[in-house]
PDB file of C-alpha atoms and ligand atoms in Angstrom:
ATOM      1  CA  UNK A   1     114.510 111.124 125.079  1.00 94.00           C
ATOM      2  CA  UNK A   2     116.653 108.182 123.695  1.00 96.00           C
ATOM      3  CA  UNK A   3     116.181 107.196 120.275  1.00 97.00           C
ATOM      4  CA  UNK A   4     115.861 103.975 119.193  1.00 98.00           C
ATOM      5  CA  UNK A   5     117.053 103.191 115.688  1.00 98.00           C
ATOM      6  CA  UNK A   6     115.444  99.754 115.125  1.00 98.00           C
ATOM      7  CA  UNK A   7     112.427 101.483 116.768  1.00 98.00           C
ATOM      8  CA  UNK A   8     111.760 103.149 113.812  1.00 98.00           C
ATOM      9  CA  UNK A   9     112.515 100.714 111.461  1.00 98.00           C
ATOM     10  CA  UNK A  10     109.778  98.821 113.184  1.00 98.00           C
ATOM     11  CA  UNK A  11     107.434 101.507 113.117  1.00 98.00           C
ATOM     12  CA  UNK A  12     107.592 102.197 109.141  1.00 98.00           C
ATOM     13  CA  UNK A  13     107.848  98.856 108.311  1.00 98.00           C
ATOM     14  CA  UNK A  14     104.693  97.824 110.350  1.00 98.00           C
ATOM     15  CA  UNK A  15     102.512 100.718 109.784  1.00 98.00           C
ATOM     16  CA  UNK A  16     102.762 100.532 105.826  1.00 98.00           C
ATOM     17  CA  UNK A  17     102.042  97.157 106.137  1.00 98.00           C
ATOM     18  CA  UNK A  18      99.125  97.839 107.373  1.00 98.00           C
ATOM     19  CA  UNK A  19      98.101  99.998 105.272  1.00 98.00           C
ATOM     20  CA  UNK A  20      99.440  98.169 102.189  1.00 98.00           C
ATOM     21  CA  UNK A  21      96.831  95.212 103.571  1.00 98.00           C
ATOM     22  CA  UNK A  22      94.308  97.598 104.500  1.00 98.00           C
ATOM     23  CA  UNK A  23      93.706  98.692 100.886  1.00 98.00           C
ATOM     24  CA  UNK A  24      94.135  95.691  99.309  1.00 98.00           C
ATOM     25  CA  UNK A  25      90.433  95.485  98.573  1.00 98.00           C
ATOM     26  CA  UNK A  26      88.673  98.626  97.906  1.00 99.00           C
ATOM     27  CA  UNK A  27      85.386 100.629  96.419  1.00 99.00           C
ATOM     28  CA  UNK A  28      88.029 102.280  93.991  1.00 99.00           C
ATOM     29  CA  UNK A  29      91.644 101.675  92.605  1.00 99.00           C
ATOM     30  CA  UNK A  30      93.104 104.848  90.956  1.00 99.00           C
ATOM     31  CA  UNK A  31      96.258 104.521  88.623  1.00 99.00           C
ATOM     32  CA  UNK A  32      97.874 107.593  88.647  1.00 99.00           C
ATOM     33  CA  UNK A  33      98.142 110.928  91.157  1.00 99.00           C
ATOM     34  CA  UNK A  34      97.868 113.865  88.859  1.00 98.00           C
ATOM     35  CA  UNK A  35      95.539 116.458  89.096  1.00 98.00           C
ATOM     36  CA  UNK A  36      92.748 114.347  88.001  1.00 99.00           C
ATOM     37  CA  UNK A  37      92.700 111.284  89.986  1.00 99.00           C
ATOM     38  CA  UNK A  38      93.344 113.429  93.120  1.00 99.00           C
ATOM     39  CA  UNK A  39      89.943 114.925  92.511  1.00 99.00           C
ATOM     40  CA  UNK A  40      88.096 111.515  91.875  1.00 99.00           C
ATOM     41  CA  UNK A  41      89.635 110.421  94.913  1.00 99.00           C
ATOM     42  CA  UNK A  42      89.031 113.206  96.909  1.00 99.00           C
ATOM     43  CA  UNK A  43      85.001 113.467  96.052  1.00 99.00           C
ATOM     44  CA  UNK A  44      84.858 109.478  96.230  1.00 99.00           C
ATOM     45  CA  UNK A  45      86.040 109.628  99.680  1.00 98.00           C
ATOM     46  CA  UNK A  46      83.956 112.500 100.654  1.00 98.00           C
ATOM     47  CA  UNK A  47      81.133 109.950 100.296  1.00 98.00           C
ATOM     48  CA  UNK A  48      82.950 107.745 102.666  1.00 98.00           C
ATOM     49  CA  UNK A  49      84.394 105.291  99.500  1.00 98.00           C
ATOM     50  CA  UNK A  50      87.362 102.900  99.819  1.00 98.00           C
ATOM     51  CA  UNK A  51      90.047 104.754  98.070  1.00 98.00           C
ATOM     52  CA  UNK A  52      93.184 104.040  96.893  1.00 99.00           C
ATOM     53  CA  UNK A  53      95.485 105.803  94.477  1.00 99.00           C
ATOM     54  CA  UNK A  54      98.789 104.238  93.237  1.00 99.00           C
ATOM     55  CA  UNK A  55     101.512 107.056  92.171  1.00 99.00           C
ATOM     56  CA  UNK A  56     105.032 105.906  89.654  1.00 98.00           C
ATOM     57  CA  UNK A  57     106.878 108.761  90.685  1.00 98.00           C
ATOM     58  CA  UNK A  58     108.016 109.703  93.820  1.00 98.00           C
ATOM     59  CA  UNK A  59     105.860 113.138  94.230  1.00 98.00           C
ATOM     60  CA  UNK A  60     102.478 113.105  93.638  1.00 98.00           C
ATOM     61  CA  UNK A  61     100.307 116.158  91.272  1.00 98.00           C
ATOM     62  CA  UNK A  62     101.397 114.848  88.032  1.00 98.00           C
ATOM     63  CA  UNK A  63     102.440 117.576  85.371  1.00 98.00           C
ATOM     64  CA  UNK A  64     100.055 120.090  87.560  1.00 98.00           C
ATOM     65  CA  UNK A  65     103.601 121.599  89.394  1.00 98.00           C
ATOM     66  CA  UNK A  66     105.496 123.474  86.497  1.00 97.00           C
ATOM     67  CA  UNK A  67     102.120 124.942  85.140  1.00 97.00           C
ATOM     68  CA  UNK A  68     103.249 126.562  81.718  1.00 97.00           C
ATOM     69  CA  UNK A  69     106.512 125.737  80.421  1.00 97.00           C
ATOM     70  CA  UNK A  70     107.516 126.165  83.801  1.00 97.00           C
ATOM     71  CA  UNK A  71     106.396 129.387  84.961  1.00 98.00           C
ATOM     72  CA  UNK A  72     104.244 127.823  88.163  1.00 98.00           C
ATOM     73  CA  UNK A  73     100.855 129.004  87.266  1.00 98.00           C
ATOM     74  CA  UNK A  74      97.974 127.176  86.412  1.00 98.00           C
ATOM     75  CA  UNK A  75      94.730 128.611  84.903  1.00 98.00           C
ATOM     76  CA  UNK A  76      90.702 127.660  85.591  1.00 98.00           C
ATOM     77  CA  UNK A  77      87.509 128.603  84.122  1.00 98.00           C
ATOM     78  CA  UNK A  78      84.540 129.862  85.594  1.00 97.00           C
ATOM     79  CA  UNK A  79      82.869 126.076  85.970  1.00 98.00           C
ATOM     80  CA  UNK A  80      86.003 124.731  87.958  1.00 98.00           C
ATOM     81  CA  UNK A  81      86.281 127.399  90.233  1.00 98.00           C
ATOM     82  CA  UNK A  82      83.772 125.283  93.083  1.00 98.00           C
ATOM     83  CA  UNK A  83      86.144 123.083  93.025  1.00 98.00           C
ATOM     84  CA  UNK A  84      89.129 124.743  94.117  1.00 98.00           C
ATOM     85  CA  UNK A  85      86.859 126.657  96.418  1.00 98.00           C
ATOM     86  CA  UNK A  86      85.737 123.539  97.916  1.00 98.00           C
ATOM     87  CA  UNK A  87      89.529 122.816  98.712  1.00 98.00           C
ATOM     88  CA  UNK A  88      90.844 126.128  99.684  1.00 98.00           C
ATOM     89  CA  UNK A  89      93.078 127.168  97.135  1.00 98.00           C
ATOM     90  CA  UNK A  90      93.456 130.760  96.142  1.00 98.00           C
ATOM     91  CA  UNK A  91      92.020 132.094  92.928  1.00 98.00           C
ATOM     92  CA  UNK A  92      92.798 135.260  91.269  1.00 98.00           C
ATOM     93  CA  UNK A  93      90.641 136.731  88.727  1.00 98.00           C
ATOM     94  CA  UNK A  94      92.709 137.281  86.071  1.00 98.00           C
ATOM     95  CA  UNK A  95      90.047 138.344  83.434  1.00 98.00           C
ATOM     96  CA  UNK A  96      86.180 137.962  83.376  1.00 97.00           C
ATOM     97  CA  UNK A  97      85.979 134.127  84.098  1.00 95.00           C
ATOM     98  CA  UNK A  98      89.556 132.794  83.795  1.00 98.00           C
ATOM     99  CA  UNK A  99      91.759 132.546  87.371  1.00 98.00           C
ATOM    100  CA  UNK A 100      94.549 131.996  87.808  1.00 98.00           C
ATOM    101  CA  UNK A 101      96.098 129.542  91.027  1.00 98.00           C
ATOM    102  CA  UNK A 102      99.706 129.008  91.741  1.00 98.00           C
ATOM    103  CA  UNK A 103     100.485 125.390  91.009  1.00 98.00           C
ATOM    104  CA  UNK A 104     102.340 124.222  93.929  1.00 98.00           C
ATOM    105  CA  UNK A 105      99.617 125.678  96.574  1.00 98.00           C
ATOM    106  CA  UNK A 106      96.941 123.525  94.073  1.00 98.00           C
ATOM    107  CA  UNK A 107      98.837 120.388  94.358  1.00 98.00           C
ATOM    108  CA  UNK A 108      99.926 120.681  97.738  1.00 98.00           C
ATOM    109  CA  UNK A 109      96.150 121.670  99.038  1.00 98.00           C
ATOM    110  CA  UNK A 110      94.206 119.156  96.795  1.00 98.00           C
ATOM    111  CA  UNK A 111      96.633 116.234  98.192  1.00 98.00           C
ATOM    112  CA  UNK A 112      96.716 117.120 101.654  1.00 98.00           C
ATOM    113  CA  UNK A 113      92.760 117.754 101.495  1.00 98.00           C
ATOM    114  CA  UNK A 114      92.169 114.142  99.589  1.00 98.00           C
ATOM    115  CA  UNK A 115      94.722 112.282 101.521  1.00 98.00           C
ATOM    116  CA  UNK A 116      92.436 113.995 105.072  1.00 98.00           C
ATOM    117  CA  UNK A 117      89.241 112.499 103.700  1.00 98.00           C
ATOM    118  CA  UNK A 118      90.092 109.296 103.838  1.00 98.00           C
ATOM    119  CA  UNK A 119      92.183 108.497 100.036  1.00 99.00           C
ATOM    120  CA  UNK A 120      95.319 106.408 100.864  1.00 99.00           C
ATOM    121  CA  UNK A 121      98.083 107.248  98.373  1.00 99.00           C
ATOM    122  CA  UNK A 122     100.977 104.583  97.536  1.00 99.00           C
ATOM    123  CA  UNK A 123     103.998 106.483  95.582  1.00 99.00           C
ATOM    124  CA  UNK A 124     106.971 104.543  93.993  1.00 98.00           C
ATOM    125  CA  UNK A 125     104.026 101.923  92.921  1.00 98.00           C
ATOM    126  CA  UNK A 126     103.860 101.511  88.972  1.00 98.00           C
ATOM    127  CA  UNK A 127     100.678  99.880  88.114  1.00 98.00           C
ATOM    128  CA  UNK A 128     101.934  97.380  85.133  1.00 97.00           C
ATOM    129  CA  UNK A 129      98.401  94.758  84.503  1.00 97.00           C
ATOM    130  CA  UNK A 130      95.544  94.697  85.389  1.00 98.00           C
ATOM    131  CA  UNK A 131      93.328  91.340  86.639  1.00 97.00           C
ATOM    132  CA  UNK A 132      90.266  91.031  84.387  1.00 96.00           C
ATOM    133  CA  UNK A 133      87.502  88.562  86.045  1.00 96.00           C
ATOM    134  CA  UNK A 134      84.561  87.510  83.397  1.00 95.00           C
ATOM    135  CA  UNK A 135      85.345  89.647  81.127  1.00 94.00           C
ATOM    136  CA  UNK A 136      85.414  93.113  84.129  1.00 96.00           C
ATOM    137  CA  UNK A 137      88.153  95.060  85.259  1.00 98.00           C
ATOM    138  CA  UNK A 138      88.701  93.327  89.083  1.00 98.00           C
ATOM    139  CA  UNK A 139      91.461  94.847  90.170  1.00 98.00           C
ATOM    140  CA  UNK A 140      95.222  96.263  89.502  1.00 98.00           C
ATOM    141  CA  UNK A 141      98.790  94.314  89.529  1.00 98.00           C
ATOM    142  CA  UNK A 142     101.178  96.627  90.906  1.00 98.00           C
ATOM    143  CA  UNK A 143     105.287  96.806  91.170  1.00 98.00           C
ATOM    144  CA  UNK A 144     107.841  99.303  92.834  1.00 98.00           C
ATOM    145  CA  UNK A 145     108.372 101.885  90.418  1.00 98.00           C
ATOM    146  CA  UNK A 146     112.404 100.688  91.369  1.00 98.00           C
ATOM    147  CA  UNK A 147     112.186  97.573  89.894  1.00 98.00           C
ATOM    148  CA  UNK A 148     110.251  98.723  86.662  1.00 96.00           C
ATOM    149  CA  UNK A 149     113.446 101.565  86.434  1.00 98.00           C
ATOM    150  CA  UNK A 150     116.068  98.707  86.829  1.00 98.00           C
ATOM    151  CA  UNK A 151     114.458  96.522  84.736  1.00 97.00           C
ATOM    152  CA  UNK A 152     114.502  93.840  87.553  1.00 98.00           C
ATOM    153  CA  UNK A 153     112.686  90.409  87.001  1.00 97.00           C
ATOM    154  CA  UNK A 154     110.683  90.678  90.403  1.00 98.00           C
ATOM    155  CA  UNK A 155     107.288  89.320  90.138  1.00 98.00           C
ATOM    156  CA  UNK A 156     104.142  92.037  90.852  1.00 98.00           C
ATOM    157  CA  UNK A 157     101.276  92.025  93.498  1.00 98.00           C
ATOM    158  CA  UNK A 158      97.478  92.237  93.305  1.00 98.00           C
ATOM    159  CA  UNK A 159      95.014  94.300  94.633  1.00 98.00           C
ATOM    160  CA  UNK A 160      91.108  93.736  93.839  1.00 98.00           C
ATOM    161  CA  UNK A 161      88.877  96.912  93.461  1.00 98.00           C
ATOM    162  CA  UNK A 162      85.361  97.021  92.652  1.00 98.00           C
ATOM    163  CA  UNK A 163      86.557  99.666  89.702  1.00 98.00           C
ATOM    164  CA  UNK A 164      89.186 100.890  88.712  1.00 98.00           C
ATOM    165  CA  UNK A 165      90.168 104.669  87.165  1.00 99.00           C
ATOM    166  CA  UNK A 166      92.547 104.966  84.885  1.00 99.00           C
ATOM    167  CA  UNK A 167      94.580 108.891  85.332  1.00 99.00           C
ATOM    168  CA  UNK A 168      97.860 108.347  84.268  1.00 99.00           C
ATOM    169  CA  UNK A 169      97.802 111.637  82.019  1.00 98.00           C
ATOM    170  CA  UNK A 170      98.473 111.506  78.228  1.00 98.00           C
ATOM    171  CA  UNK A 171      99.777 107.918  78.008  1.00 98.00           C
ATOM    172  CA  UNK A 172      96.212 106.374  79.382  1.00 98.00           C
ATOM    173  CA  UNK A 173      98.580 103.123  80.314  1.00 98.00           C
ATOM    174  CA  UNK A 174      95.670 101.198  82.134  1.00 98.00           C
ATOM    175  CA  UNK A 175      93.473 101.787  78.557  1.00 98.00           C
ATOM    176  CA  UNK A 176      96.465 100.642  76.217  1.00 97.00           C
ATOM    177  CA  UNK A 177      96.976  97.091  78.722  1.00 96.00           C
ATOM    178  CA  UNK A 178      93.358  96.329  78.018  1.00 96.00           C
ATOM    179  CA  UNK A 179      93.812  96.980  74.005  1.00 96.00           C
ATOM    180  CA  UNK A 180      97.310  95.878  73.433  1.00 93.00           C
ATOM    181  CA  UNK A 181      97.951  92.993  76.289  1.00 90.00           C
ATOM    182  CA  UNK A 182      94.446  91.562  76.306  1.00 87.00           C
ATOM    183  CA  UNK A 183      93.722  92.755  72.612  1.00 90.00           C
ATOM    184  CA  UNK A 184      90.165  93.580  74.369  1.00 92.00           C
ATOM    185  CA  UNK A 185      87.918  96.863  72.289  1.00 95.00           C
ATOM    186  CA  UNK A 186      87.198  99.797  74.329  1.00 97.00           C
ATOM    187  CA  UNK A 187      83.798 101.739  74.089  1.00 97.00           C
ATOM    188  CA  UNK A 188      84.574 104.159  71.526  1.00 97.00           C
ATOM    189  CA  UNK A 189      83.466 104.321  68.152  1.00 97.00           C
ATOM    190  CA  UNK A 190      86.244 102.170  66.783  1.00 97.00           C
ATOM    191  CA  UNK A 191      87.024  99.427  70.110  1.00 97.00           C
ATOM    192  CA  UNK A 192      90.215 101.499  69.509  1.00 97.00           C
ATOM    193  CA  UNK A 193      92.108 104.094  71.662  1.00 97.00           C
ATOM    194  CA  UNK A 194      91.626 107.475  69.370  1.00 98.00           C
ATOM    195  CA  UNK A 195      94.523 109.257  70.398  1.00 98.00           C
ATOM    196  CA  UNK A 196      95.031 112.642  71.738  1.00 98.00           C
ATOM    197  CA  UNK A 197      94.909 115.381  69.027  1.00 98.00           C
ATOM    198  CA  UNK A 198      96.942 118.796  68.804  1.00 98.00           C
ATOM    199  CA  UNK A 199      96.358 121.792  71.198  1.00 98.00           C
ATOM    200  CA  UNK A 200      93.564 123.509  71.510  1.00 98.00           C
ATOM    201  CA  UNK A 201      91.879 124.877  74.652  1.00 98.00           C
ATOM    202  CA  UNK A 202      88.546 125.441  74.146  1.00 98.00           C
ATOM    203  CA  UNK A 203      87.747 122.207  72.286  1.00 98.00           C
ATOM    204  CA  UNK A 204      89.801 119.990  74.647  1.00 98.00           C
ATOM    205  CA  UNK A 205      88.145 121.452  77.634  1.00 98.00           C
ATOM    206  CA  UNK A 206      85.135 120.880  75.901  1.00 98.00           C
ATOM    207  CA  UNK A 207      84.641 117.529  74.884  1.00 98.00           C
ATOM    208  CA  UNK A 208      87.127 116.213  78.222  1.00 98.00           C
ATOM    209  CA  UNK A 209      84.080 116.017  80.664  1.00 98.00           C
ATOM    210  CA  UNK A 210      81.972 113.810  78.204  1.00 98.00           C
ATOM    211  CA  UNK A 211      85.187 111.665  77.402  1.00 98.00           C
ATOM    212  CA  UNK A 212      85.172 111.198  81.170  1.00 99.00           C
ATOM    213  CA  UNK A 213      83.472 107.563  81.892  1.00 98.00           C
ATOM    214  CA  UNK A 214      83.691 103.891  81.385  1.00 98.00           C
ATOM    215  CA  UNK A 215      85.519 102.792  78.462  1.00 98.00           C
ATOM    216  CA  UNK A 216      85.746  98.915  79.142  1.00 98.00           C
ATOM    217  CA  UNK A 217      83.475  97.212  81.844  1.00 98.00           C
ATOM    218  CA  UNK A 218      84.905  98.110  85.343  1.00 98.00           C
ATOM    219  CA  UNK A 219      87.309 100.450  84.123  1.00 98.00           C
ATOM    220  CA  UNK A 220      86.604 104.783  83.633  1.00 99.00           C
ATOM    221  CA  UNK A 221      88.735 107.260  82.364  1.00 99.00           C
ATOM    222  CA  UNK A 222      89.438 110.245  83.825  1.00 99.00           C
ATOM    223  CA  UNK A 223      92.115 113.440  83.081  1.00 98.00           C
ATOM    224  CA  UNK A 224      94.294 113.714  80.235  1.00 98.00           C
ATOM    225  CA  UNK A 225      93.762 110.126  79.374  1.00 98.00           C
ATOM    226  CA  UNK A 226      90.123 110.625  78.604  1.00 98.00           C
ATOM    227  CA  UNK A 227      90.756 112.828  75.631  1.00 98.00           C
ATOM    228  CA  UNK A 228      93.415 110.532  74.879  1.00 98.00           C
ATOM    229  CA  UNK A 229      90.899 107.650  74.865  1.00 98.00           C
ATOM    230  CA  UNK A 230      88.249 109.405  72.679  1.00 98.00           C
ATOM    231  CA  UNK A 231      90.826 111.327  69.996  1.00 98.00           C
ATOM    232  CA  UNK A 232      90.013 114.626  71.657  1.00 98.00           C
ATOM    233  CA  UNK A 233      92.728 117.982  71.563  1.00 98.00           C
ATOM    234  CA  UNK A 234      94.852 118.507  74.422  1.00 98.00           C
ATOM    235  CA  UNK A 235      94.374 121.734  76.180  1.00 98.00           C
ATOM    236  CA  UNK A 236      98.016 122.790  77.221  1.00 97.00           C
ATOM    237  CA  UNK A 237      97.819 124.739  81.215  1.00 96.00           C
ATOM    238  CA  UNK A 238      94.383 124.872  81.457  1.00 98.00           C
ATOM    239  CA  UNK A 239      93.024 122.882  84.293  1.00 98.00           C
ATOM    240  CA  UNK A 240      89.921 123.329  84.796  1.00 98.00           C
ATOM    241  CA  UNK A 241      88.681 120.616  82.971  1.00 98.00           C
ATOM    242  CA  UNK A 242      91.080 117.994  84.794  1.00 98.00           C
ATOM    243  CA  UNK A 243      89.645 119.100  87.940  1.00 98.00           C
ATOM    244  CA  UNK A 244      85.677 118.825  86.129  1.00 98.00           C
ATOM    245  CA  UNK A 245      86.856 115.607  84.967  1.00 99.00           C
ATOM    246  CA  UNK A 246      87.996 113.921  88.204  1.00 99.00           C
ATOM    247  CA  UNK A 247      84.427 114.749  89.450  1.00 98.00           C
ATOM    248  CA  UNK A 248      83.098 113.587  87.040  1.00 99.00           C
ATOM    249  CA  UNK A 249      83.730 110.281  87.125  1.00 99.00           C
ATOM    250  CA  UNK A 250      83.535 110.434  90.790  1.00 99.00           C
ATOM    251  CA  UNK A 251      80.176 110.984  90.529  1.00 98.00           C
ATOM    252  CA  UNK A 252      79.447 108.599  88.120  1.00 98.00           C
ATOM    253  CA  UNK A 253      81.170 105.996  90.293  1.00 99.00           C
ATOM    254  CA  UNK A 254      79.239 106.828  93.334  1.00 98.00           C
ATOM    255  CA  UNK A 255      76.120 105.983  91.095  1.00 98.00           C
ATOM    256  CA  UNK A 256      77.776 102.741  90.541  1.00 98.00           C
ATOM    257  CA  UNK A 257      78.619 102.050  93.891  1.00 98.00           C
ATOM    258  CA  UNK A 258      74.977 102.917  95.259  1.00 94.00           C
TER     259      UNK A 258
HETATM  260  C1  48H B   1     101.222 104.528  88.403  1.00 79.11           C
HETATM  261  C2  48H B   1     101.201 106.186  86.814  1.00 79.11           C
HETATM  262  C3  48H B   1     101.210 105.249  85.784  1.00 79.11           C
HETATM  263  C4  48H B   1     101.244 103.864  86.148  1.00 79.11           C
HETATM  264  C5  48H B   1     101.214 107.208  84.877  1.00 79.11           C
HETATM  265  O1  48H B   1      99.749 113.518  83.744  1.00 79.11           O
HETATM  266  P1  48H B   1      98.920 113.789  84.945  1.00 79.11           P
HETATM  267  O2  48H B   1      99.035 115.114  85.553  1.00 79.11           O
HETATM  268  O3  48H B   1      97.405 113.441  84.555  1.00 79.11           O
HETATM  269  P2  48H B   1      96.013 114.272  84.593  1.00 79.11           P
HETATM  270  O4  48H B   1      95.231 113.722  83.474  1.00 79.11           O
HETATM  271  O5  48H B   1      95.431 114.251  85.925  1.00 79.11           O
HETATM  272  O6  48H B   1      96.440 115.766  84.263  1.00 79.11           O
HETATM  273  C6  48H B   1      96.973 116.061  83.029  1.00 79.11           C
HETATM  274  C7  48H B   1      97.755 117.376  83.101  1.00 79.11           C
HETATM  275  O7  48H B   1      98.792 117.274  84.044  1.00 79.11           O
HETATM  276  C8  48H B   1      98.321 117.614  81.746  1.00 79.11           C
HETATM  277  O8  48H B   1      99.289 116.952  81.387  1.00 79.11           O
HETATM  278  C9  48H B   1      97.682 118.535  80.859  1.00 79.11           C
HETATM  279  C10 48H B   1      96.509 119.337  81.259  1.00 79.11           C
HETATM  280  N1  48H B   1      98.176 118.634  79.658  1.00 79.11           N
HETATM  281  C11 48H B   1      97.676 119.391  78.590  1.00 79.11           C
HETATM  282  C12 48H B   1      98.675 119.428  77.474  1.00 79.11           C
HETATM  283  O9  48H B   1      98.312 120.049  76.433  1.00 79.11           O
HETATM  284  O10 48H B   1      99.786 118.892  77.581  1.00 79.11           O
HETATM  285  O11 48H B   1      99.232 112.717  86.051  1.00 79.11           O
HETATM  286  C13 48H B   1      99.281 111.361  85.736  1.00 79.11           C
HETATM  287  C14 48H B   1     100.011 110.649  86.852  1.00 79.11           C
HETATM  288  C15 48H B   1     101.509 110.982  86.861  1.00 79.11           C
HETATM  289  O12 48H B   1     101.872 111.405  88.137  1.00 79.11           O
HETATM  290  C16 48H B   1     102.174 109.679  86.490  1.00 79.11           C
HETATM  291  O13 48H B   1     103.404 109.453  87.154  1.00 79.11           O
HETATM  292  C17 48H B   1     101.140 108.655  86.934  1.00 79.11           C
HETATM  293  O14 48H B   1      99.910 109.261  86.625  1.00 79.11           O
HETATM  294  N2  48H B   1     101.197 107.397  86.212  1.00 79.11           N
HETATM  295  N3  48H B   1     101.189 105.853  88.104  1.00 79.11           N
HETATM  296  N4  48H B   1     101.246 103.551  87.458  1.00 79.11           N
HETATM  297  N5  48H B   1     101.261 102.902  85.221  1.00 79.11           N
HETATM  298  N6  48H B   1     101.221 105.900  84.596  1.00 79.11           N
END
């Protein structure tokens, strides 16, 4: 077989166009591929939702790959374990109720399983606004990650979504845009974001599941950013409660989408 070069530069080129069009306009608009918004994605396209997920970096799973200070583990309670069951990753009982999962089969397994049901994931996009319509999240305004790195003045695209999740891990970026660029409250008890508070596993994996839901109209919180939201602990390499989180507000969105 002959190759043609320019054959598959036409190829790419047309095919994530496509795409890029295709998900324009979705059910859900995800900011951020960690752990977290994998899992919304994945149970939101289980029930046959428009999905999209928009990644910065260039590999998707978020700070799920170097578990613990590196050493490539990553640890779940006894409540997450459907989960991971439901996706086929491998637990080990490590003691009564906490497993333990190797980090690069749980990324690599929850994408490929959420990317087969149906969620389309973008990486190199940096989500940098959002579009607010009467007084609702609409939709997300999106750059290449390149141009936000090299500080180039290229102007952004749109894409509407009937919601929108914000999962970009500690920073919540999607939750500081609505405070500090539209100087809009959120639904906590101050209008403010809280902040994240100091390690501690039990109480972060607590509290992250009840942190996990709308915090402006048209816009949930799910992950990391959810505790950072409501002034919850952080957990350190526990991840059960990322994974309860995501499905969380997947099923709360599925409510919303009835
Ligand atoms: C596009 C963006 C943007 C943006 C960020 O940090 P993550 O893994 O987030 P979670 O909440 O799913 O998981 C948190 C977990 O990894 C963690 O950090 C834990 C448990 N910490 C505990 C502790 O004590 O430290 O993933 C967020 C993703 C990343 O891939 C970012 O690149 C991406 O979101 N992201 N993508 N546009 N504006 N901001």
């Amino acid at each position: 077989m002959k190759l043609d070069d320019v054959l598959i530069s036409k190829a790419i080129t047309e095919e994530f166009t496509q795409d890029f069009l295709k998900f324009m306009e979705v059910d859900v608009a995800i900011v951020g591929a960690g752990p977290s918004g994998m899992v919304t994605g994945y149970y939101l396209a289980k029930k046959k939702k428009k999905v999209v997920i928009f990644e910065r970096k260039l590999s998707v799973g978020g700070g799920m790959w170097g578990g613990g200070m590196m050493f490539n583990k990553i640890v779940v309670q006894e409540e997450a374990k459907p989960i991971l069951k439901e996706i086929g990753v491998n637990l080990k009982e490590y003691k009564k109720a906490y497993y333990v999962a190797d980090a690069i089969e749980t990324v690599s397994t929850l994408s490929s399983k959420a990317v087969k049901k149906g969620v389309k994931i973008f990486n190199l996009i940096s989500v940098e606004d959002v579009m607010i319509r009467k007084e609702r999240v609409a939709g997300l305004v999106l750059n290449w990650t390149a141009v936000e790195m090299a500080n180039l003045h290229v102007d952004p695209l749109t894409v509407r979504s009937k919601f929108v999740v914000d999962s970009t891990g500690h920073s919540a970026e999607v939750a500081n845009i609505i405070l500090k660029k539209m100087g809009r409250k959120l639904l906590t008890k101050t209008g403010e974001l809280l902040g994240e508070k100091s390690m501690w596993a039990e109480m972060g994996e607590k509290f992250i599941v009840g942190n996990s839901k709308e915090i402006y109209p048209g816009l949930y919180v799910a992950g990391m950013a959810a505790n950072a939201v409501f002034g919850a602990p952080r957990m350190g390499p526990i991840f059960g409660g990322m994974l309860l989180s995501g499905k969380r507000v997947a099923e709360l969105l599925l409510e919303r989408l009835k």
